[in-house]
């Protein structure tokens, strides 16, 4: 997979990142949802292992919290995360979470994000070992949609994996925004009732 981390090291600091990613100010910590599906191939390795093959046509979902990277600070660590990886019938087979601490201070869960100014790569690893089981996902900052040009993949730690087929990252509404969203919903209902009466 063409890693966004590798690409970012080649990008000059002149790239300007928009002031917000998915409408969230990049200087502030944010909680985001992630969801999507796996395909049936691995274009950068194999799916011969039992672990990797279980995710064929499966899905993933979860949340993560952290300060998103910017062009001035192109890499950041996430504060918390809980990502469920499921098989094709929705059964959770693996969960990547900051709560999965094996008790070894040299082998703790890791999650981070890196940006090239246009796209952001998320990395969730079961341990700080670079060869650990993990999940990688690249989304376009302006839309939150999966970017297949960079790709995404689940890896089992032994060079086997399964490619991401689709997905998105969406901002979780903050309490301050909820009254406005509720007001928009109520206004839409009123308009619908008015239209029915007029008919």
mmCIF file of C-alpha atoms in Angstrom:
data_model
loop_
_atom_site.group_PDB
_atom_site.id
_atom_site.type_symbol
_atom_site.label_atom_id
_atom_site.label_comp_id
_atom_site.label_asym_id
_atom_site.label_seq_id
_atom_site.Cartn_x
_atom_site.Cartn_y
_atom_site.Cartn_z
ATOM 1 C CA UNK A 1 0.000 0.000 0.000
ATOM 2 C CA UNK A 2 1.436 3.450 -0.878
ATOM 3 C CA UNK A 3 1.781 4.711 2.675
ATOM 4 C CA UNK A 4 0.693 8.264 3.340
ATOM 5 C CA UNK A 5 3.428 8.449 5.982
ATOM 6 C CA UNK A 6 6.078 7.800 3.332
ATOM 7 C CA UNK A 7 4.451 10.318 1.002
ATOM 8 C CA UNK A 8 4.250 12.954 3.748
ATOM 9 C CA UNK A 9 8.009 12.909 4.249
ATOM 10 C CA UNK A 10 8.337 14.064 0.633
ATOM 11 C CA UNK A 11 5.810 16.900 0.979
ATOM 12 C CA UNK A 12 7.104 20.435 1.543
ATOM 13 C CA UNK A 13 5.795 22.533 4.414
ATOM 14 C CA UNK A 14 4.296 24.880 1.828
ATOM 15 C CA UNK A 15 1.167 22.709 1.506
ATOM 16 C CA UNK A 16 -1.762 24.445 3.162
ATOM 17 C CA UNK A 17 -4.298 22.344 5.033
ATOM 18 C CA UNK A 18 -7.775 23.787 5.331
ATOM 19 C CA UNK A 19 -8.566 25.153 8.782
ATOM 20 C CA UNK A 20 -10.929 22.292 9.410
ATOM 21 C CA UNK A 21 -11.140 18.584 8.698
ATOM 22 C CA UNK A 22 -14.760 17.477 8.341
ATOM 23 C CA UNK A 23 -15.801 20.754 9.921
ATOM 24 C CA UNK A 24 -13.700 20.110 13.035
ATOM 25 C CA UNK A 25 -11.034 22.669 13.903
ATOM 26 C CA UNK A 26 -7.723 20.856 13.638
ATOM 27 C CA UNK A 27 -6.356 22.631 16.712
ATOM 28 C CA UNK A 28 -9.013 21.048 18.915
ATOM 29 C CA UNK A 29 -9.450 17.468 20.069
ATOM 30 C CA UNK A 30 -12.416 15.861 18.355
ATOM 31 C CA UNK A 31 -14.337 12.600 18.544
ATOM 32 C CA UNK A 32 -14.988 10.966 15.184
ATOM 33 C CA UNK A 33 -16.836 7.884 13.949
ATOM 34 C CA UNK A 34 -15.324 5.490 11.434
ATOM 35 C CA UNK A 35 -17.118 2.764 9.485
ATOM 36 C CA UNK A 36 -16.822 0.831 6.256
ATOM 37 C CA UNK A 37 -16.325 -2.518 4.582
ATOM 38 C CA UNK A 38 -13.511 -4.868 3.624
ATOM 39 C CA UNK A 39 -13.181 -6.379 0.171
ATOM 40 C CA UNK A 40 -11.939 -9.790 -0.892
ATOM 41 C CA UNK A 41 -8.364 -9.033 -1.943
ATOM 42 C CA UNK A 42 -5.025 -7.853 -0.614
ATOM 43 C CA UNK A 43 -3.133 -6.015 -3.327
ATOM 44 C CA UNK A 44 0.051 -5.686 -1.256
ATOM 45 C CA UNK A 45 0.493 -9.138 0.238
ATOM 46 C CA UNK A 46 -1.581 -12.238 0.746
ATOM 47 C CA UNK A 47 -4.758 -13.336 2.488
ATOM 48 C CA UNK A 48 -3.552 -16.889 3.037
ATOM 49 C CA UNK A 49 -3.712 -16.709 6.820
ATOM 50 C CA UNK A 50 -6.857 -17.852 8.606
ATOM 51 C CA UNK A 51 -6.974 -14.582 10.540
ATOM 52 C CA UNK A 52 -6.890 -12.333 7.461
ATOM 53 C CA UNK A 53 -9.275 -14.461 5.407
ATOM 54 C CA UNK A 54 -11.948 -14.234 8.109
ATOM 55 C CA UNK A 55 -12.413 -10.543 7.248
ATOM 56 C CA UNK A 56 -13.239 -11.095 3.557
ATOM 57 C CA UNK A 57 -16.355 -8.960 2.801
ATOM 58 C CA UNK A 58 -16.455 -7.981 6.462
ATOM 59 C CA UNK A 59 -16.823 -4.538 7.993
ATOM 60 C CA UNK A 60 -15.417 -2.171 10.606
ATOM 61 C CA UNK A 61 -16.844 0.508 12.878
ATOM 62 C CA UNK A 62 -15.874 2.524 15.918
ATOM 63 C CA UNK A 63 -14.849 5.870 17.330
ATOM 64 C CA UNK A 64 -11.609 7.667 18.061
ATOM 65 C CA UNK A 65 -10.664 10.884 19.839
ATOM 66 C CA UNK A 66 -7.663 13.111 19.322
ATOM 67 C CA UNK A 67 -6.262 16.281 17.813
ATOM 68 C CA UNK A 68 -6.139 15.902 14.046
ATOM 69 C CA UNK A 69 -2.825 16.599 12.278
ATOM 70 C CA UNK A 70 -2.158 19.774 10.300
ATOM 71 C CA UNK A 71 0.406 20.816 7.695
ATOM 72 C CA UNK A 72 2.389 22.500 10.478
ATOM 73 C CA UNK A 73 2.165 19.346 12.617
ATOM 74 C CA UNK A 74 1.629 16.546 10.079
ATOM 75 C CA UNK A 75 1.560 13.707 12.616
ATOM 76 C CA UNK A 76 -0.377 13.279 15.848
ATOM 77 C CA UNK A 77 -1.150 10.592 18.401
ATOM 78 C CA UNK A 78 -4.765 9.743 19.163
ATOM 79 C CA UNK A 79 -6.016 9.944 22.759
ATOM 80 C CA UNK A 80 -8.494 7.070 22.708
ATOM 81 C CA UNK A 81 -9.966 4.623 20.191
ATOM 82 C CA UNK A 82 -12.245 1.608 19.946
ATOM 83 C CA UNK A 83 -12.435 -0.017 16.503
ATOM 84 C CA UNK A 84 -14.400 -3.235 15.886
ATOM 85 C CA UNK A 85 -13.351 -5.429 12.958
ATOM 86 C CA UNK A 86 -16.130 -7.795 11.852
ATOM 87 C CA UNK A 87 -16.595 -10.760 9.542
ATOM 88 C CA UNK A 88 -19.148 -10.883 6.716
ATOM 89 C CA UNK A 89 -22.032 -11.686 9.103
ATOM 90 C CA UNK A 90 -21.225 -8.835 11.500
ATOM 91 C CA UNK A 91 -19.510 -10.845 14.235
ATOM 92 C CA UNK A 92 -16.703 -8.927 15.974
ATOM 93 C CA UNK A 93 -13.445 -10.861 15.493
ATOM 94 C CA UNK A 94 -10.956 -8.238 16.676
ATOM 95 C CA UNK A 95 -11.173 -4.985 18.614
ATOM 96 C CA UNK A 96 -8.358 -2.446 18.474
ATOM 97 C CA UNK A 97 -8.581 -0.219 21.526
ATOM 98 C CA UNK A 98 -6.436 1.852 23.844
ATOM 99 C CA UNK A 99 -7.958 -0.270 26.641
ATOM 100 C CA UNK A 100 -6.267 -3.423 25.255
ATOM 101 C CA UNK A 101 -3.154 -3.034 27.413
ATOM 102 C CA UNK A 102 -1.348 -6.374 27.767
ATOM 103 C CA UNK A 103 0.483 -5.150 30.869
ATOM 104 C CA UNK A 104 3.833 -4.867 29.115
ATOM 105 C CA UNK A 105 4.970 -1.190 29.066
ATOM 106 C CA UNK A 106 7.058 -1.919 25.964
ATOM 107 C CA UNK A 107 4.150 -3.451 24.075
ATOM 108 C CA UNK A 108 1.156 -1.126 24.423
ATOM 109 C CA UNK A 109 -1.596 -0.259 21.914
ATOM 110 C CA UNK A 110 -0.823 2.571 19.498
ATOM 111 C CA UNK A 111 -2.926 4.873 17.315
ATOM 112 C CA UNK A 112 -1.942 7.900 15.314
ATOM 113 C CA UNK A 113 -2.741 10.030 12.290
ATOM 114 C CA UNK A 114 -0.643 11.678 9.601
ATOM 115 C CA UNK A 115 -1.649 14.103 6.855
ATOM 116 C CA UNK A 116 -0.208 15.329 3.567
ATOM 117 C CA UNK A 117 -2.556 18.330 3.590
ATOM 118 C CA UNK A 118 -5.303 16.744 1.501
ATOM 119 C CA UNK A 119 -5.732 13.271 2.993
ATOM 120 C CA UNK A 120 -5.237 11.769 6.446
ATOM 121 C CA UNK A 121 -4.072 8.269 7.257
ATOM 122 C CA UNK A 122 -5.281 6.655 10.484
ATOM 123 C CA UNK A 123 -3.275 3.851 12.061
ATOM 124 C CA UNK A 124 -4.520 1.579 14.821
ATOM 125 C CA UNK A 125 -2.027 -1.031 16.073
ATOM 126 C CA UNK A 126 -2.622 -3.713 18.673
ATOM 127 C CA UNK A 127 0.816 -2.994 20.136
ATOM 128 C CA UNK A 128 3.722 -0.594 19.686
ATOM 129 C CA UNK A 129 5.565 -3.312 17.758
ATOM 130 C CA UNK A 130 5.584 -2.135 14.086
ATOM 131 C CA UNK A 131 4.826 -5.706 12.985
ATOM 132 C CA UNK A 132 1.722 -5.823 15.169
ATOM 133 C CA UNK A 133 -1.785 -6.685 14.042
ATOM 134 C CA UNK A 134 -3.379 -3.453 12.914
ATOM 135 C CA UNK A 135 -5.708 -1.436 10.721
ATOM 136 C CA UNK A 136 -4.913 1.449 8.349
ATOM 137 C CA UNK A 137 -7.419 3.802 6.703
ATOM 138 C CA UNK A 138 -6.938 6.887 4.499
ATOM 139 C CA UNK A 139 -9.687 9.486 4.098
ATOM 140 C CA UNK A 140 -9.971 12.776 2.214
ATOM 141 C CA UNK A 141 -10.022 15.678 4.652
ATOM 142 C CA UNK A 142 -12.746 17.688 2.946
ATOM 143 C CA UNK A 143 -15.267 14.841 2.661
ATOM 144 C CA UNK A 144 -14.252 12.165 5.168
ATOM 145 C CA UNK A 145 -14.596 9.540 2.425
ATOM 146 C CA UNK A 146 -12.192 6.643 1.973
ATOM 147 C CA UNK A 147 -9.465 7.402 -0.586
ATOM 148 C CA UNK A 148 -8.729 4.237 -2.605
ATOM 149 C CA UNK A 149 -5.687 5.898 -4.202
ATOM 150 C CA UNK A 150 -3.835 5.376 -0.923
ATOM 151 C CA UNK A 151 -6.000 2.533 0.275
ATOM 152 C CA UNK A 152 -6.631 0.923 3.598
ATOM 153 C CA UNK A 153 -5.903 -2.491 4.992
ATOM 154 C CA UNK A 154 -6.201 -4.836 7.954
ATOM 155 C CA UNK A 155 -2.928 -6.704 8.613
ATOM 156 C CA UNK A 156 -2.496 -9.760 10.831
ATOM 157 C CA UNK A 157 1.117 -9.010 11.793
ATOM 158 C CA UNK A 158 2.562 -11.677 9.483
ATOM 159 C CA UNK A 159 2.338 -9.923 6.136
ATOM 160 C CA UNK A 160 -1.214 -11.072 5.438
ATOM 161 C CA UNK A 161 -4.183 -8.777 5.228
ATOM 162 C CA UNK A 162 -7.412 -7.714 3.594
ATOM 163 C CA UNK A 163 -8.037 -4.461 1.712
ATOM 164 C CA UNK A 164 -10.615 -1.854 2.665
ATOM 165 C CA UNK A 165 -13.319 -1.527 -0.013
ATOM 166 C CA UNK A 166 -15.209 1.521 1.254
ATOM 167 C CA UNK A 167 -15.692 3.685 4.299
ATOM 168 C CA UNK A 168 -15.926 7.119 5.836
ATOM 169 C CA UNK A 169 -15.040 9.204 8.860
ATOM 170 C CA UNK A 170 -17.692 11.509 10.309
ATOM 171 C CA UNK A 171 -17.611 14.037 13.113
ATOM 172 C CA UNK A 172 -19.620 13.257 16.237
ATOM 173 C CA UNK A 173 -21.874 16.255 17.019
ATOM 174 C CA UNK A 174 -20.771 18.098 20.140
ATOM 175 C CA UNK A 175 -23.353 18.978 22.845
ATOM 176 C CA UNK A 176 -23.215 22.605 21.703
ATOM 177 C CA UNK A 177 -24.379 21.600 18.209
ATOM 178 C CA UNK A 178 -27.186 19.268 19.287
ATOM 179 C CA UNK A 179 -29.837 21.975 19.976
ATOM 180 C CA UNK A 180 -29.269 23.344 16.461
ATOM 181 C CA UNK A 181 -29.621 19.880 14.921
ATOM 182 C CA UNK A 182 -32.809 19.268 16.901
ATOM 183 C CA UNK A 183 -34.138 22.646 15.741
ATOM 184 C CA UNK A 184 -33.415 21.762 12.113
ATOM 185 C CA UNK A 185 -35.266 18.474 12.520
ATOM 186 C CA UNK A 186 -38.282 20.175 14.081
ATOM 187 C CA UNK A 187 -38.373 22.776 11.299
ATOM 188 C CA UNK A 188 -38.302 20.018 8.674
ATOM 189 C CA UNK A 189 -41.234 18.262 10.373
ATOM 190 C CA UNK A 190 -43.228 21.506 10.475
ATOM 191 C CA UNK A 191 -42.606 22.083 6.762
ATOM 192 C CA UNK A 192 -43.717 18.527 5.980
ATOM 193 C CA UNK A 193 -46.957 18.972 7.967
ATOM 194 C CA UNK A 194 -47.624 22.317 6.297
ATOM 195 C CA UNK A 195 -47.140 20.758 2.863
ATOM 196 C CA UNK A 196 -49.592 17.948 3.689
ATOM 197 C CA UNK A 197 -52.242 20.406 4.924
ATOM 198 C CA UNK A 198 -51.854 22.540 1.795
ATOM 199 C CA UNK A 199 -52.296 19.463 -0.379
#
